[in-house]
Short mmCIF file of C-alpha atoms in Angstrom, two decimals:
data_model
loop_
_atom_site.label_atom_id
_atom_site.label_comp_id
_atom_site.label_asym_id
_atom_site.label_seq_id
_atom_site.Cartn_x
_atom_site.Cartn_y
_atom_site.Cartn_z
CA MET A 23 -11.04 0.68 -9.44
CA THR A 24 -8.07 2.65 -8.14
CA PHE A 25 -4.77 1.37 -6.68
CA PRO A 26 -5.65 2.25 -3.19
CA GLN A 27 -8.75 0.50 -3.23
CA ASN A 28 -7.10 -2.72 -4.36
CA ALA A 29 -4.35 -2.26 -1.46
CA ILE A 30 -7.15 -1.81 1.01
CA ASP A 31 -9.10 -4.74 -0.23
CA LEU A 32 -6.00 -6.76 0.02
CA ALA A 33 -5.04 -5.21 3.69
CA CYS A 34 -8.65 -6.32 4.65
CA ALA A 35 -8.36 -9.66 3.25
CA CYS A 36 -5.18 -9.91 5.57
CA GLY A 37 -7.24 -9.14 8.55
CA ILE A 38 -6.55 -5.45 9.02
CA ALA A 39 -10.06 -4.01 9.56
CA LEU A 40 -9.28 -0.40 8.80
CA PRO A 41 -5.99 0.04 6.86
CA HIS A 42 -4.16 3.29 7.29
CA VAL A 43 -2.97 4.14 3.70
CA ALA A 44 -0.17 6.51 3.01
CA ILE A 45 0.17 7.86 -0.54
CA LEU A 46 3.73 8.38 -0.70
CA SER A 47 5.77 11.32 -2.64
CA ALA A 48 9.00 12.85 -2.14
CA VAL A 49 7.39 15.65 -0.10
CA GLU A 50 4.40 15.97 2.44
CA THR A 51 3.08 19.21 1.00
CA VAL A 52 1.34 19.39 -2.40
CA ASN A 53 3.57 21.06 -4.86
CA HIS A 54 2.64 21.52 -8.51
CA ASN A 55 6.13 20.90 -9.73
CA ILE A 56 6.07 17.29 -8.00
CA PRO A 57 3.48 15.37 -10.04
CA SER A 58 3.25 12.48 -7.45
CA SER A 59 2.40 15.28 -4.79
CA MET A 60 -0.63 16.09 -7.00
CA ASP A 61 -1.50 12.44 -7.58
CA ALA A 62 -1.59 11.82 -3.75
CA ALA A 63 -3.65 14.81 -3.03
CA ILE A 64 -6.24 13.80 -5.61
CA LEU A 65 -6.40 10.39 -4.28
CA ALA A 66 -6.74 11.59 -0.69
CA LYS A 67 -9.53 13.82 -1.69
CA MET A 68 -11.27 10.88 -3.43
CA ALA A 69 -11.16 8.85 -0.23
CA ASP A 70 -12.78 12.06 1.65
CA ARG A 71 -15.52 11.82 -0.97
CA GLY A 72 -16.12 8.31 -0.58
CA GLN A 73 -14.90 7.20 -3.78
CA ILE A 74 -12.11 5.03 -1.88
CA LEU A 75 -13.66 2.94 0.79
CA GLY A 76 -12.59 0.90 4.00
CA GLY A 77 -9.44 2.49 4.82
CA LEU A 78 -7.82 5.81 5.96
CA VAL A 79 -6.12 7.33 3.10
CA ASP A 80 -3.89 10.38 3.37
CA GLY A 81 -1.07 11.87 1.08
CA PRO A 82 1.09 13.30 0.08
CA LEU A 83 3.30 11.80 2.74
CA ALA A 84 6.98 11.31 2.60
CA MET A 85 8.25 7.96 3.65
CA ASP A 86 9.59 9.02 7.00
CA ASN A 87 6.59 10.68 8.12
CA ALA A 88 4.28 7.91 6.55
CA ILE A 89 5.78 5.21 8.91
CA ASP A 90 7.30 7.14 11.75
CA LEU A 91 5.18 8.93 14.30
CA ASN A 92 8.08 11.00 15.68
CA ALA A 93 9.02 12.34 12.24
CA ALA A 94 5.26 13.16 11.37
CA GLN A 95 5.25 14.88 14.90
CA THR A 96 8.43 16.75 14.21
CA LYS A 97 7.09 18.15 10.85
CA HIS A 98 3.84 19.08 12.50
CA ILE A 99 1.76 16.74 10.19
CA SER A 100 -1.76 16.33 11.51
CA SER A 101 -3.30 13.26 9.92
CA PRO A 102 -4.76 9.80 11.23
CA VAL A 103 -2.24 8.09 8.61
CA ALA A 104 0.94 9.92 9.42
CA GLY A 105 3.39 7.61 11.52
CA LYS A 106 0.86 4.83 11.39
CA ALA A 107 0.81 3.77 7.77
CA GLN A 108 0.01 -0.21 7.10
CA VAL A 109 -0.03 0.26 3.39
CA LEU A 110 2.20 2.30 1.34
CA ILE A 111 1.20 3.42 -2.34
CA VAL A 112 4.21 4.52 -4.26
CA PRO A 113 4.09 6.73 -7.16
CA ASN A 114 5.36 4.51 -9.90
CA LEU A 115 6.88 1.08 -10.89
CA GLU A 116 10.42 2.14 -10.28
CA ALA A 117 9.83 3.37 -6.66
CA GLY A 118 7.80 0.37 -5.86
CA ASN A 119 10.51 -1.84 -7.17
CA MET A 120 13.12 -0.02 -5.29
CA LEU A 121 11.10 -0.25 -2.01
CA VAL A 122 10.20 -3.92 -2.29
CA LYS A 123 14.05 -4.57 -2.93
CA GLN A 124 15.03 -2.67 0.08
CA LEU A 125 12.63 -4.18 2.34
CA THR A 126 13.52 -7.61 1.17
CA PHE A 127 17.48 -7.35 0.87
CA ILE A 128 18.18 -4.91 3.76
CA SER A 129 15.34 -5.24 6.08
CA HIS A 130 14.70 -8.82 5.37
CA ALA A 131 11.12 -8.82 4.80
CA GLN A 132 9.33 -11.62 3.31
CA PRO A 133 8.39 -10.61 -0.08
CA ALA A 134 4.99 -11.80 -1.78
CA GLY A 135 3.95 -10.59 -5.27
CA LEU A 136 0.52 -10.20 -6.32
CA VAL A 137 -1.11 -8.00 -9.06
CA LEU A 138 -4.69 -6.93 -8.57
CA GLY A 139 -7.28 -5.34 -10.56
CA ALA A 140 -7.91 -8.25 -13.10
CA LYS A 141 -10.66 -10.91 -12.84
CA VAL A 142 -8.25 -13.05 -10.86
CA PRO A 143 -5.23 -12.09 -8.48
CA VAL A 144 -2.08 -12.62 -10.52
CA MET A 145 0.95 -13.74 -8.71
CA ILE A 146 4.20 -12.29 -9.78
CA THR A 147 7.72 -13.00 -8.58
CA SER A 148 11.11 -12.20 -9.03
CA ARG A 149 13.70 -14.56 -10.49
CA ALA A 150 15.60 -14.00 -7.38
CA ASP A 151 12.75 -14.97 -5.20
CA SER A 152 13.23 -17.72 -2.58
CA GLU A 153 10.72 -20.66 -2.46
CA HIS A 154 9.30 -18.99 0.38
CA ALA A 155 8.60 -15.99 -1.33
CA ARG A 156 6.73 -18.05 -4.02
CA MET A 157 4.72 -19.78 -1.45
CA ALA A 158 3.90 -16.39 0.31
CA SER A 159 2.54 -15.24 -3.13
CA CYS A 160 0.33 -18.21 -3.67
CA ALA A 161 -1.22 -17.75 0.14
CA LEU A 162 -1.66 -13.89 -0.49
CA ALA A 163 -3.53 -14.97 -3.75
CA LEU A 164 -5.71 -17.38 -1.87
CA LEU A 165 -6.63 -14.95 0.93
CA TYR A 166 -7.46 -12.20 -1.63
CA ASP A 167 -9.54 -14.44 -3.62
CA ALA A 168 -11.51 -15.73 -0.45
CA TYR A 169 -11.92 -12.12 0.60
CA ARG A 170 -13.14 -11.09 -2.97
CA GLN A 171 -15.59 -14.19 -2.92
CA ASN A 172 -16.94 -13.89 0.86
CA GLY A 173 -16.42 -10.11 1.69
CA THR A 174 -14.57 -10.94 4.60
CA SER A 175 -11.27 -11.97 5.71
CA VAL A 176 -10.70 -15.46 6.75
CA PHE A 177 -9.05 -13.96 9.86
CA ALA A 178 -12.34 -12.32 10.91
CA HIS A 179 -13.87 -15.72 12.05
#
């Protein structure tokens, strides 16, 4: 299973019927000198071919045009995901860690940590996480596990 598929399934478990998934890179064009742009293009093509299901997947997209419609329009990016991303797939662990810390400490988002792809969801938290973050991780794990068992979100009822 691919990372985008796990992320799509988690978004569906949280009640997003058709998640818009942006595969992030430093640029929004494919450049053979930037491996993350190549990886993003491959994942987008896999989605086009039905190898990744349940969401709209596109990449490479830079962060600005993944989440800001005006930035995407300014750069003339034609994509059903650009400017509307609900799921962000980062190129590596370091980029993901920086994004989560930025969202948590600068944007004051509520973090929750979950590792997917094993037989059961695995909660992962930072030593700096609050009790709320730990509880959010538990709730997210329960939502995802219920989705895996039933194939539908608890919010779909």
